[in-house]
XYZ file of N, CA and C in Angstrom:
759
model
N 11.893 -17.869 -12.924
C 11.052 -18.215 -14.065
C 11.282 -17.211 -15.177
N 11.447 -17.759 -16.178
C 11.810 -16.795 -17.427
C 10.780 -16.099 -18.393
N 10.547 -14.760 -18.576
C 9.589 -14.249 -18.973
C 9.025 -14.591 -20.232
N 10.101 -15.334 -20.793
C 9.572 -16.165 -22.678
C 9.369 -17.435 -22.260
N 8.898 -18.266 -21.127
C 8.837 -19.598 -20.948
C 8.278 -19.698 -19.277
N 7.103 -19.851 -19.777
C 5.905 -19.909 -18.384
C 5.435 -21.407 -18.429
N 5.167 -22.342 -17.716
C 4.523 -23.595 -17.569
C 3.722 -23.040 -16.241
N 2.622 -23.406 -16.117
C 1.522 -22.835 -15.075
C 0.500 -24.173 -14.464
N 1.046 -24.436 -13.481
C -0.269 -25.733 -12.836
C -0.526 -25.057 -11.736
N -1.591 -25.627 -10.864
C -1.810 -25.412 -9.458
C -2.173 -26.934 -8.843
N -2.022 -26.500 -7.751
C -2.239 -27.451 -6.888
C -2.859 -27.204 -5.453
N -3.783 -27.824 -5.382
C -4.582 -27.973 -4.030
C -3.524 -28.061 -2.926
N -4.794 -28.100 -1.360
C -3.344 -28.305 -0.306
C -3.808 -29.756 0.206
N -2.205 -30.281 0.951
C -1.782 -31.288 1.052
C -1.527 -32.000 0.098
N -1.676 -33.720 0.658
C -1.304 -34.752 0.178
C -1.937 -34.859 -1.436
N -2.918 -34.979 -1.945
C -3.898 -34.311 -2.937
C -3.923 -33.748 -4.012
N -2.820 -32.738 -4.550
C -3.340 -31.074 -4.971
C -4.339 -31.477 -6.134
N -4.987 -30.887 -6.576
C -5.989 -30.890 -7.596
C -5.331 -30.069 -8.569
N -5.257 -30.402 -10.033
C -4.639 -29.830 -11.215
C -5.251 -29.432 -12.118
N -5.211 -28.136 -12.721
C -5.914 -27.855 -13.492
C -5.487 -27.841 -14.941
N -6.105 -27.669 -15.915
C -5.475 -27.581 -17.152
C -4.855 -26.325 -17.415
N -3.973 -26.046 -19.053
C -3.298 -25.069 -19.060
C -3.780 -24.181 -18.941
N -3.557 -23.029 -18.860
C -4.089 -21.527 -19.017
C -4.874 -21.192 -20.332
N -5.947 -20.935 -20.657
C -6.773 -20.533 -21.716
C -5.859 -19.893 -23.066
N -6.633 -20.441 -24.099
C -5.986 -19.623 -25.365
C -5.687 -18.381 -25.202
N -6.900 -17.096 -24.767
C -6.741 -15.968 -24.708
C -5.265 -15.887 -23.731
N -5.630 -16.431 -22.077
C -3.954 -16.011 -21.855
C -2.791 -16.219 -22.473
N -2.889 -17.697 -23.427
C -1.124 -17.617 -24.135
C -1.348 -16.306 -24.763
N -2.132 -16.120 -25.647
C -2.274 -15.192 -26.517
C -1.514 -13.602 -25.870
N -1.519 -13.368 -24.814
C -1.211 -12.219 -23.668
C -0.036 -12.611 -23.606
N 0.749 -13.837 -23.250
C 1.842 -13.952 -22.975
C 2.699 -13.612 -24.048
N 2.450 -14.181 -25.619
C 2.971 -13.988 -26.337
C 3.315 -12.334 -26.627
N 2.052 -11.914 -26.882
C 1.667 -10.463 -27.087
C 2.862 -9.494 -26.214
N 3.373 -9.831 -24.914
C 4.068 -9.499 -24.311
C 5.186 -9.789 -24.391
N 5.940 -10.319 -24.897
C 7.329 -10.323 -25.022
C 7.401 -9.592 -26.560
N 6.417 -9.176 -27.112
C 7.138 -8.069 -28.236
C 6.630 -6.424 -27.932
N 6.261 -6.023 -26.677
C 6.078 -4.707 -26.157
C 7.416 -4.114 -25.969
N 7.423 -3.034 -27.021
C 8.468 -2.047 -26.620
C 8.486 -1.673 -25.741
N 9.231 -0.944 -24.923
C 9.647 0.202 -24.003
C 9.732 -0.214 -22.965
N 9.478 0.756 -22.102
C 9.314 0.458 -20.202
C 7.602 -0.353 -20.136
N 7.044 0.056 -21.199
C 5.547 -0.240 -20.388
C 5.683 -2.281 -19.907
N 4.412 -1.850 -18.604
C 4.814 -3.265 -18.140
C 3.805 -3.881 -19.074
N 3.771 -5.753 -18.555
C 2.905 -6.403 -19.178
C 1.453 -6.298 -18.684
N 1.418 -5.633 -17.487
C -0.038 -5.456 -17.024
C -1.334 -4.876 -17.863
N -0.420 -3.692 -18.145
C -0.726 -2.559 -18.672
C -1.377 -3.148 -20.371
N -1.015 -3.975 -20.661
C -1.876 -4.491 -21.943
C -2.876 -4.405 -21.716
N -3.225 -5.926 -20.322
C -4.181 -6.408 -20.123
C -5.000 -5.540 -18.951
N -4.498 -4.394 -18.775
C -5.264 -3.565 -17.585
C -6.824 -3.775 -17.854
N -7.587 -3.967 -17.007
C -9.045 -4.201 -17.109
C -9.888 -3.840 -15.926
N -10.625 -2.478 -15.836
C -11.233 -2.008 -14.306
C -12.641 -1.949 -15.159
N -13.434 -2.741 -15.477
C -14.739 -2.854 -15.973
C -15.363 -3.275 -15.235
N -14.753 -4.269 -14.602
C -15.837 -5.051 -13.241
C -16.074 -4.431 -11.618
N -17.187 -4.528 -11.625
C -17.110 -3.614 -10.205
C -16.265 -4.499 -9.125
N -15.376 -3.215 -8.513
C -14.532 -3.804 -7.495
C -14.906 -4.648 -5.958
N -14.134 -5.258 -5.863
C -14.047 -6.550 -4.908
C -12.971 -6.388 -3.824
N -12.976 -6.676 -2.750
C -11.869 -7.201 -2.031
C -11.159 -5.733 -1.490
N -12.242 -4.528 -1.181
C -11.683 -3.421 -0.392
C -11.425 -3.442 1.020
N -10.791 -2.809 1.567
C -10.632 -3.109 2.852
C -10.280 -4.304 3.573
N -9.536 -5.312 2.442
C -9.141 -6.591 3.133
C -7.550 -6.486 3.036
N -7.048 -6.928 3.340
C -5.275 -7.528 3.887
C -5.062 -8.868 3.656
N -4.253 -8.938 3.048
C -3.445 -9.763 2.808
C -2.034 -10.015 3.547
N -1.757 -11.066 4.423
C -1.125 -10.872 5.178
C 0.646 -12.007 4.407
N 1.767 -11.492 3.996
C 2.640 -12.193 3.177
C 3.924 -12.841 4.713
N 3.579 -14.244 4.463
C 4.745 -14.166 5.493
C 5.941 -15.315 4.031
N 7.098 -14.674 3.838
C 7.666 -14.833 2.656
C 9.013 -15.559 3.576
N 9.220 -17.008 2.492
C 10.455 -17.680 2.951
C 11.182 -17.740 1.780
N 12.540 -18.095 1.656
C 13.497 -18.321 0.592
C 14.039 -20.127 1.057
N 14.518 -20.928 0.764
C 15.563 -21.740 0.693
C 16.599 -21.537 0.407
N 17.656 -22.440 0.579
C 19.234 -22.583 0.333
C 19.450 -22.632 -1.267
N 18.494 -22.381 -2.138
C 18.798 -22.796 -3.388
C 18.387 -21.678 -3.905
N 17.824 -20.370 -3.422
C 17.331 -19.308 -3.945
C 17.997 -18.093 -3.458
N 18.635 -18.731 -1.865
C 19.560 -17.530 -1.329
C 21.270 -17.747 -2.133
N 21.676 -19.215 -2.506
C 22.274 -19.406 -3.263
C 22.587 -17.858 -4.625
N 21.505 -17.975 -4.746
C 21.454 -17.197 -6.515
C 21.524 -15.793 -5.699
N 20.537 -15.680 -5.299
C 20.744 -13.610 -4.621
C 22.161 -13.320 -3.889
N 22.591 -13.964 -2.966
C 24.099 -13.509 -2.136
C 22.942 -12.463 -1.463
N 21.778 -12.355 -0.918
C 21.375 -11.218 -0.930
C 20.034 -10.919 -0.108
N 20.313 -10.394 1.236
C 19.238 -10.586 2.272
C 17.988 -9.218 1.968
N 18.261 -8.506 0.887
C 17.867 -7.354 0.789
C 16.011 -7.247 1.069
N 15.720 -7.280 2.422
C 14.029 -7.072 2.183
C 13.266 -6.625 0.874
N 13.993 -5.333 0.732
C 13.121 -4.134 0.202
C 12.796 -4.969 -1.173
N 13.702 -6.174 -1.933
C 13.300 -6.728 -3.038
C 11.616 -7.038 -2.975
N 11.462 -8.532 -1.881
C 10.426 -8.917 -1.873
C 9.131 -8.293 -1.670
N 9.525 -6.980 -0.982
C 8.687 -5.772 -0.801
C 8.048 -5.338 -2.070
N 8.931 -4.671 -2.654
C 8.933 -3.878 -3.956
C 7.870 -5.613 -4.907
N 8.396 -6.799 -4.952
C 7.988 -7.771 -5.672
C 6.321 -7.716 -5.579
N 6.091 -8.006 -4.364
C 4.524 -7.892 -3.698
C 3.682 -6.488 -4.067
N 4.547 -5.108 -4.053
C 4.072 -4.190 -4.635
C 3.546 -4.775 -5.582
N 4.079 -4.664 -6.605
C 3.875 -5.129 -8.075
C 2.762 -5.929 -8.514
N 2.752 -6.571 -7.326
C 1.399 -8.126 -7.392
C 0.261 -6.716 -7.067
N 0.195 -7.047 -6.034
C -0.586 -5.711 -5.319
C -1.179 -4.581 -6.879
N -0.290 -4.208 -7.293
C -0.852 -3.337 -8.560
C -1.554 -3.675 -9.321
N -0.756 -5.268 -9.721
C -1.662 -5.944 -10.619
C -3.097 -6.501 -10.132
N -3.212 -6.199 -8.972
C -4.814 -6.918 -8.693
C -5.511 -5.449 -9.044
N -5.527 -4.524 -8.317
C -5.615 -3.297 -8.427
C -6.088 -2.458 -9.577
N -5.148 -2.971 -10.292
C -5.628 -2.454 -11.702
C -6.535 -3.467 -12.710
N -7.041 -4.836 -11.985
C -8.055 -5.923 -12.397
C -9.156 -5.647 -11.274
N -9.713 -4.109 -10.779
C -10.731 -4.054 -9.881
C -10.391 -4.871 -8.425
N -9.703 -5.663 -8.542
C -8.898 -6.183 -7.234
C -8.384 -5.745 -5.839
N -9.075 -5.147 -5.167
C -8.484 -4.201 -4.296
C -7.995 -4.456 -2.761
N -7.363 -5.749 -3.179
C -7.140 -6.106 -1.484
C -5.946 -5.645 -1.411
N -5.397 -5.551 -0.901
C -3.786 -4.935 0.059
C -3.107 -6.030 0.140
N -1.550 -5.968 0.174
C -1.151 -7.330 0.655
C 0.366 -6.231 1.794
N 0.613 -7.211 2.391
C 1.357 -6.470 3.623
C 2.578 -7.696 3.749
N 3.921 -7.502 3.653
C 5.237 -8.441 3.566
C 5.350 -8.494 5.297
N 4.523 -9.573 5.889
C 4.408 -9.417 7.359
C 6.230 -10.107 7.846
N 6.880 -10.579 7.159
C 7.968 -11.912 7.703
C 8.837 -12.501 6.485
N 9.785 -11.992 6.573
C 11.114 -12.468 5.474
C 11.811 -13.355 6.221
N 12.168 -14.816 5.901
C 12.797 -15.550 6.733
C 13.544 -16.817 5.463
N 14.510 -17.127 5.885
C 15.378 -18.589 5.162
C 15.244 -19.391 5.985
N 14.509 -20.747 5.245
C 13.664 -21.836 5.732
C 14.405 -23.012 4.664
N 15.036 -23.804 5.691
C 16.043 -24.566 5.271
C 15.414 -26.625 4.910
N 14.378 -26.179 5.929
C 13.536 -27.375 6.176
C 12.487 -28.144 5.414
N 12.069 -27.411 4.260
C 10.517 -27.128 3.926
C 10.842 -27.820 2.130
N 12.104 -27.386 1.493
C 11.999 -27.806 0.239
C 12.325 -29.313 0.119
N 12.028 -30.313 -0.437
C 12.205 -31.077 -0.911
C 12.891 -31.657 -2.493
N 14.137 -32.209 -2.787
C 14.562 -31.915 -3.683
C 14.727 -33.522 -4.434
N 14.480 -34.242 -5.620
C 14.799 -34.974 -6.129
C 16.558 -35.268 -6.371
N 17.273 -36.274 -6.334
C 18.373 -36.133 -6.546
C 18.943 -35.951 -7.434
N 18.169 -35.225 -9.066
C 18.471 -34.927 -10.257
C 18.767 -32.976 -10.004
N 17.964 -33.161 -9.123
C 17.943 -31.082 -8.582
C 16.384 -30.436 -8.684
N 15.858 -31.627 -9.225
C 14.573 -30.815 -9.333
C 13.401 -31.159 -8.437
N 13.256 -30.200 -8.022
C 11.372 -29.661 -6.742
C 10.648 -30.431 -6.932
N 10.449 -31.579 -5.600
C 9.228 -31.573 -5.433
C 8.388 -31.199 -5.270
N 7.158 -30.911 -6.107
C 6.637 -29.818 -5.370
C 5.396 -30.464 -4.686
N 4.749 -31.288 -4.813
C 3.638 -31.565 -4.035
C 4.435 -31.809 -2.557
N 5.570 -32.360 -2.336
C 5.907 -32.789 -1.011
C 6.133 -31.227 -0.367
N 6.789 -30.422 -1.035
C 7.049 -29.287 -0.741
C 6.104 -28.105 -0.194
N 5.122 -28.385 -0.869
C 3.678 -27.630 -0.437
C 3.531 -28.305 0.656
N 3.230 -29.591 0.625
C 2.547 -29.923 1.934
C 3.459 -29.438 2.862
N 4.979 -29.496 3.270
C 5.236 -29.309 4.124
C 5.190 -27.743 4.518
N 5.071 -27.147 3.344
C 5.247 -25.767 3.974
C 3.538 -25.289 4.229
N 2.355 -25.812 3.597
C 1.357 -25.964 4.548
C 1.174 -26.665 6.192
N 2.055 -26.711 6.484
C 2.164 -28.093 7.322
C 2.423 -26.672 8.383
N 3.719 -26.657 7.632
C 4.942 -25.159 8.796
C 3.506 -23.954 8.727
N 3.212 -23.529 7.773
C 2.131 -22.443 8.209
C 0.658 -22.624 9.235
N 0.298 -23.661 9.032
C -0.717 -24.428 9.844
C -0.317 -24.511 11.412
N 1.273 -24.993 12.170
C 1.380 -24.686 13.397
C 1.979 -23.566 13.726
N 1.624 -22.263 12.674
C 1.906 -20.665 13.504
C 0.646 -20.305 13.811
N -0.795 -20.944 13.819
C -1.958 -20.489 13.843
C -1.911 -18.846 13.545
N -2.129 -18.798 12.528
C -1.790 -17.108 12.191
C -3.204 -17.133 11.652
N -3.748 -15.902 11.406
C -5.204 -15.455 11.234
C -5.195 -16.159 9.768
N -6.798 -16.138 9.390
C -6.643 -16.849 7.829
C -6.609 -16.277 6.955
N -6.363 -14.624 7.230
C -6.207 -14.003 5.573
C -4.451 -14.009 5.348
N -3.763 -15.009 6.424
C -2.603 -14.984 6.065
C -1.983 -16.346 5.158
N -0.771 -16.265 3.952
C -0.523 -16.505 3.008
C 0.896 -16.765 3.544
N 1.444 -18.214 2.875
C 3.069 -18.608 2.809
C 3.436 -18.856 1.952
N 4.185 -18.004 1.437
C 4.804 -18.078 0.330
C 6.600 -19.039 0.335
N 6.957 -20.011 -0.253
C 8.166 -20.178 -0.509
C 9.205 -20.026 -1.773
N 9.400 -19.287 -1.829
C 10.382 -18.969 -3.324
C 11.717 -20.072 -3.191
N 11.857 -20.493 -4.284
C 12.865 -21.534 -4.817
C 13.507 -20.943 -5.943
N 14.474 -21.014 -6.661
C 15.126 -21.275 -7.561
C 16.261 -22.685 -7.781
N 15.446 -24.031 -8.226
C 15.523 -25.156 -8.029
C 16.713 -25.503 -9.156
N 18.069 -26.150 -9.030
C 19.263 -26.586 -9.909
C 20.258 -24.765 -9.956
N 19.858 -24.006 -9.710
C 20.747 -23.071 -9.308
C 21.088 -22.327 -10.630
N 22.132 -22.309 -11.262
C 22.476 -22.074 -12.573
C 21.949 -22.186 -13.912
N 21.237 -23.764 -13.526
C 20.872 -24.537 -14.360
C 19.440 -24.329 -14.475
N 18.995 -23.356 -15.444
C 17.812 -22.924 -15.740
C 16.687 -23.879 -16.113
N 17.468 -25.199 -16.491
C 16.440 -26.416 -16.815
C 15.162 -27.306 -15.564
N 16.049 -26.817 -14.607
C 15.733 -27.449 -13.415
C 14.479 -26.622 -13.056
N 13.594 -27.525 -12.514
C 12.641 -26.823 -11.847
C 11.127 -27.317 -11.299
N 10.184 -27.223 -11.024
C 9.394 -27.584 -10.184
C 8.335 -28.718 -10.570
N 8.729 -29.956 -10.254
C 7.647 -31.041 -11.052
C 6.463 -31.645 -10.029
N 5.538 -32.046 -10.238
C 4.537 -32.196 -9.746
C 4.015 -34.035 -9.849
N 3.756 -34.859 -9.073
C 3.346 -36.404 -9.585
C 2.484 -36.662 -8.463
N 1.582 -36.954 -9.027
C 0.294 -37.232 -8.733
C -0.102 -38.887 -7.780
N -0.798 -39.512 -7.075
C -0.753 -41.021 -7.032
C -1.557 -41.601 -8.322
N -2.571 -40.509 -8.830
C -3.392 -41.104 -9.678
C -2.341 -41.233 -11.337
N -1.079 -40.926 -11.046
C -0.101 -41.164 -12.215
C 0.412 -39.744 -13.331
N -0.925 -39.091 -12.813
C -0.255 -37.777 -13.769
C 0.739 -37.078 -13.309
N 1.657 -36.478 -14.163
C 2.600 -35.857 -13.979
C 3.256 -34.247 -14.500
N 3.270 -33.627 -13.575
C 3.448 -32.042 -14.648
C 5.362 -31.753 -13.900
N 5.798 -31.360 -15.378
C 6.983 -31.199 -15.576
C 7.057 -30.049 -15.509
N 8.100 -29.317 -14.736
C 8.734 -27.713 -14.933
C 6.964 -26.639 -14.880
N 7.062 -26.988 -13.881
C 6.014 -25.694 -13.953
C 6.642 -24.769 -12.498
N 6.065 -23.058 -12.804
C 6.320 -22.615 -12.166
C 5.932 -21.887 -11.077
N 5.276 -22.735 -10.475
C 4.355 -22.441 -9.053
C 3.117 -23.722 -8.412
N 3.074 -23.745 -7.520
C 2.416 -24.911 -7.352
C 1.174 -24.288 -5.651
N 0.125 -24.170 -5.841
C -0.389 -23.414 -4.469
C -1.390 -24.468 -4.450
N -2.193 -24.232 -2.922
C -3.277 -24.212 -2.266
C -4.631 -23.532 -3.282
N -5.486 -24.423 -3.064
C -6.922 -23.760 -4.104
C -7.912 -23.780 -2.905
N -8.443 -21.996 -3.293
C -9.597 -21.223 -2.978
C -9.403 -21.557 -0.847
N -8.085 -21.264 -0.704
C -8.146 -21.627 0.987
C -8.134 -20.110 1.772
N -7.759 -19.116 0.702
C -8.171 -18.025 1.418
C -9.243 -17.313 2.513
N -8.525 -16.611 4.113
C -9.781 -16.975 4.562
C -10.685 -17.936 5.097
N -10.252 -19.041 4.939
C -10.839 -19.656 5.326
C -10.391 -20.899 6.671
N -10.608 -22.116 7.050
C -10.353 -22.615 7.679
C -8.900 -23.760 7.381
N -8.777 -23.426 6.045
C -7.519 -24.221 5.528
C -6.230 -23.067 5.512
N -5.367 -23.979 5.515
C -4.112 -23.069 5.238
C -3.883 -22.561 3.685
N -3.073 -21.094 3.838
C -3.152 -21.000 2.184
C -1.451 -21.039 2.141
N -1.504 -21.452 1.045
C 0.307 -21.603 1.040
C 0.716 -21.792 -0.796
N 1.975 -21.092 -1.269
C 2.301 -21.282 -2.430
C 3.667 -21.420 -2.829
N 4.174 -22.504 -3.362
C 5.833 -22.562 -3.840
C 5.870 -21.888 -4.679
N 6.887 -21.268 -5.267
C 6.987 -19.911 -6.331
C 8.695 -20.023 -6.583
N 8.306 -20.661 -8.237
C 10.234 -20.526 -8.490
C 10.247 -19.214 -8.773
N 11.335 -18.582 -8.791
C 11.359 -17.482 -9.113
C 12.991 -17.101 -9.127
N 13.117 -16.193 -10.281
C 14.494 -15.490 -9.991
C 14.581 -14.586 -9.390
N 15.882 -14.787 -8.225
C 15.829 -12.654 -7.358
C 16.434 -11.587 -8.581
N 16.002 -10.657 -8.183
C 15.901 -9.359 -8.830
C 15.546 -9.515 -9.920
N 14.325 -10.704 -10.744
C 13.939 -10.641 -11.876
C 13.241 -10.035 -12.675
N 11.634 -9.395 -11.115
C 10.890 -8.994 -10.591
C 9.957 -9.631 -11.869
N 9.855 -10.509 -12.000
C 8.825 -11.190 -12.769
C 7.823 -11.770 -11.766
N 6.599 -11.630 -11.926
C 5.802 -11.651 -10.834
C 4.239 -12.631 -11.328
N 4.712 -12.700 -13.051
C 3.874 -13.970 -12.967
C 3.141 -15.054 -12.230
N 4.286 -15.905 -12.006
C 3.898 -16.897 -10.828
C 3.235 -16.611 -9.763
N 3.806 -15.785 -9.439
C 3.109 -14.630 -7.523
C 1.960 -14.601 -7.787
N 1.639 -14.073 -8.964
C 0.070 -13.736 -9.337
C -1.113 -14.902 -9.526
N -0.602 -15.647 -10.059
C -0.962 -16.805 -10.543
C -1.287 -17.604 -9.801
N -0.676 -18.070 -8.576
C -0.285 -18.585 -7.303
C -1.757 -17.809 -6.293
N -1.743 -16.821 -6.488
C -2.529 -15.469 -6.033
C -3.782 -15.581 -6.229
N -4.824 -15.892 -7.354
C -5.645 -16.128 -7.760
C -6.208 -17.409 -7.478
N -5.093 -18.690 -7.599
C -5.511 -19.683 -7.437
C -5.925 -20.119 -5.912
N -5.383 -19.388 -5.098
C -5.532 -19.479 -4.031
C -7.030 -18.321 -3.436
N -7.252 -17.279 -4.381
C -8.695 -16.433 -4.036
C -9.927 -17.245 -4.874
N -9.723 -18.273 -5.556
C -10.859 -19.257 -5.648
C -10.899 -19.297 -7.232
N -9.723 -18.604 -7.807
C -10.168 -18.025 -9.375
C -9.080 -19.271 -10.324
N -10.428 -19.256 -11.536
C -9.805 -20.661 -12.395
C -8.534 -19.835 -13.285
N -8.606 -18.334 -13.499
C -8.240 -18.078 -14.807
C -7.175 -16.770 -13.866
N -5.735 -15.669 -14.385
C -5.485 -15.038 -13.731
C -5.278 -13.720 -14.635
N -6.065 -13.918 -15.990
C -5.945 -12.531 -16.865
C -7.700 -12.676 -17.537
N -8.003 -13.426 -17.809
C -9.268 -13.226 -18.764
C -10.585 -13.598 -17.756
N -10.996 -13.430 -16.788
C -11.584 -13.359 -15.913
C -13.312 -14.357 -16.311
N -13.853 -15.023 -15.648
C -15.252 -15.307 -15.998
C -16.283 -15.009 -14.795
N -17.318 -14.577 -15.120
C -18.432 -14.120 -14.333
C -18.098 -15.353 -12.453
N -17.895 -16.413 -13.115
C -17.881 -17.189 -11.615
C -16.700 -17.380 -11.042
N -15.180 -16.657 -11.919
C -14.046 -16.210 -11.426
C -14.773 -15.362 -10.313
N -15.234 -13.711 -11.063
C -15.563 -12.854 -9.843
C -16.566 -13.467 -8.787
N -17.587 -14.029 -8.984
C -18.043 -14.183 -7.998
C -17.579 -14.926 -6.445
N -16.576 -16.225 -7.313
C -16.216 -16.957 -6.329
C -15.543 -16.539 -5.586
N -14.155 -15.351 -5.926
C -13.467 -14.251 -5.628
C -14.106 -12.948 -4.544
N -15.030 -13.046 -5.068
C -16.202 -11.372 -4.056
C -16.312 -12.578 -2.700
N -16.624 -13.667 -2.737
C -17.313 -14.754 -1.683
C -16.200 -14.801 -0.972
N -15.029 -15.568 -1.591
C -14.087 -15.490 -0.862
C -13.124 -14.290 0.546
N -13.727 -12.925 -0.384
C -12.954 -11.710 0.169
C -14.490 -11.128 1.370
N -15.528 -12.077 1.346
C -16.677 -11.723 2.417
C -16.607 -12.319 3.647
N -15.552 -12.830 3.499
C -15.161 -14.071 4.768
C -13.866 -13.639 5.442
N -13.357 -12.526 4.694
C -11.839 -12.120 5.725
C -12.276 -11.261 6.257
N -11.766 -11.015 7.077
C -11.647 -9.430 8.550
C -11.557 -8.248 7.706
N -11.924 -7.419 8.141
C -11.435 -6.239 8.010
C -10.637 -5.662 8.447
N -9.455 -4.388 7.600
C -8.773 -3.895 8.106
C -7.824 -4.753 9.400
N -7.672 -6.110 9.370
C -6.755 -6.486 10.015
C -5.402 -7.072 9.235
N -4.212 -6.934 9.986
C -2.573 -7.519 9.959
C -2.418 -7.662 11.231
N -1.265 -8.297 10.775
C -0.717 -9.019 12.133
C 0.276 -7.952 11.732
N 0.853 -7.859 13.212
C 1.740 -7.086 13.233
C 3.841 -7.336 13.011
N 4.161 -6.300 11.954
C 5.101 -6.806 11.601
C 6.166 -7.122 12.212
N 7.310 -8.072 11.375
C 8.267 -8.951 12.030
C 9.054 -7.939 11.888
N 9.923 -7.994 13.119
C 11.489 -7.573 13.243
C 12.167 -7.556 11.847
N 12.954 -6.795 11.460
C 13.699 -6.811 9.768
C 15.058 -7.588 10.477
N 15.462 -8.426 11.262
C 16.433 -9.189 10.939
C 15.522 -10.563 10.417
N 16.789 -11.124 9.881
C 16.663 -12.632 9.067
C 17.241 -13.956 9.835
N 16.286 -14.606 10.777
C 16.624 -15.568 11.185
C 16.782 -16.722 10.164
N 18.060 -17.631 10.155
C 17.579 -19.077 9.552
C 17.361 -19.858 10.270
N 16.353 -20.760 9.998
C 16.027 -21.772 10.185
C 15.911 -23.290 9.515
């Protein structure tokens, strides 16, 4: 996903997803604002905001992270420590929004099974979620755990990318992430497709994906029933638990 060109939907889990509208004025307003920041500073760092009393201490986040054939395509490149370092980054950014849950890269794996592709090149993504809710649902893994699938959908071809169609007829074009809403924790599976470029470390989507899935409408300008629904959500996970981590080889599957 390219840092001057964000399209942002979500989607509920399964057959279903529920869609929300675009991202609020104030966030374009951030996005824009950010592609004319000089220097090293990141884009967080604009919007850094620790005003609200913190939420979500002592919880885990548990990341079990897949790639496809269309994303290992682009990397040549089994390198853990990327997706590591990527999740850092997320991790900061909650952190520095009073956010204080942990997230832990439990499982790096290439999952060959799970994407669904139109024969133009571009993601399905509602079929795609479901199935990779589907694949996370028979590992019965605890519920503060999270599946992530990263895509980079048409390969080269930066046009390509994640569309969304509805039965009720609506349709969202090129957006870049598609998750599970407010399943954190809870008795549903949480799961999120995430285009993304390797070594882009653009972490937008991750985040975005991230929120929508801790119960929150908005993922920079926050509203009183963002946090609350968010504090509710993080009162229902374990404490201080992970599952314990995977072996660092890379099975495909």
């Amino acid at each position: 996903m390219a840092m001057n060109k964000t399209f942002l939907v979500i989607a509920s889990e399964m057959s279903q997803p529920k869609i929300r509208p675009p991202v609020n004025l104030l966030e374009k307003k951030i996005q824009l604002k950010e592609k004319i920041v000089d220097g090293p500073r990141k884009w967080w760092d604009i919007v850094k905001d620790k005003s609200m009393p913190e939420i979500g201490n002592n919880i885990t986040l548990d990341a079990y992270v897949y790639y496809d054939e269309s994303y290992y395509n682009i990397s040549h490149n089994r390198n853990q420590g990327y997706s590591y370092n990527l999740f850092k980054e997320a991790e900061e950014y909650l952190h520095n929004r009073s956010i204080m849950i942990n997230i832990t890269v439990i499982e790096l794996l290439e999952l060959k099974n799970l994407s669904f592709y139109y024969d133009n090149g571009t993601l399905d993504g509602n079929r795609t979620l479901e199935n990779l809710t589907m694949h996370g649902k028979s590992l019965h893994r605890p519920n503060n755990s999270v599946f992530f699938l990263f895509v980079w959908p048409g390969g080269s071809n930066m046009n390509k990318s994640i569309d969304v169609l509805h039965d009720n007829g609506s349709h969202y074009l090129n957006v870049s992430e598609v998750s599970t809403e407010n399943t954190f924790c809870t008795s549903n599976t949480s799961a999120a497709v995430i285009r993304h470029r390797h070594e882009s470390m653009n972490y937008w989507s991750t985040v975005k994906a991230l929120f929508d899935i801790f119960g929150s409408k908005h993922f920079i300008a926050f509203t009183k029933e963002d946090w609350e629904n968010m504090n509710k959500t993080f009162m229902q996970c374990p404490l201080h638990t992970t599952a314990k981590a995977a072996p660092t080889d890379f099975p495909v599957c």
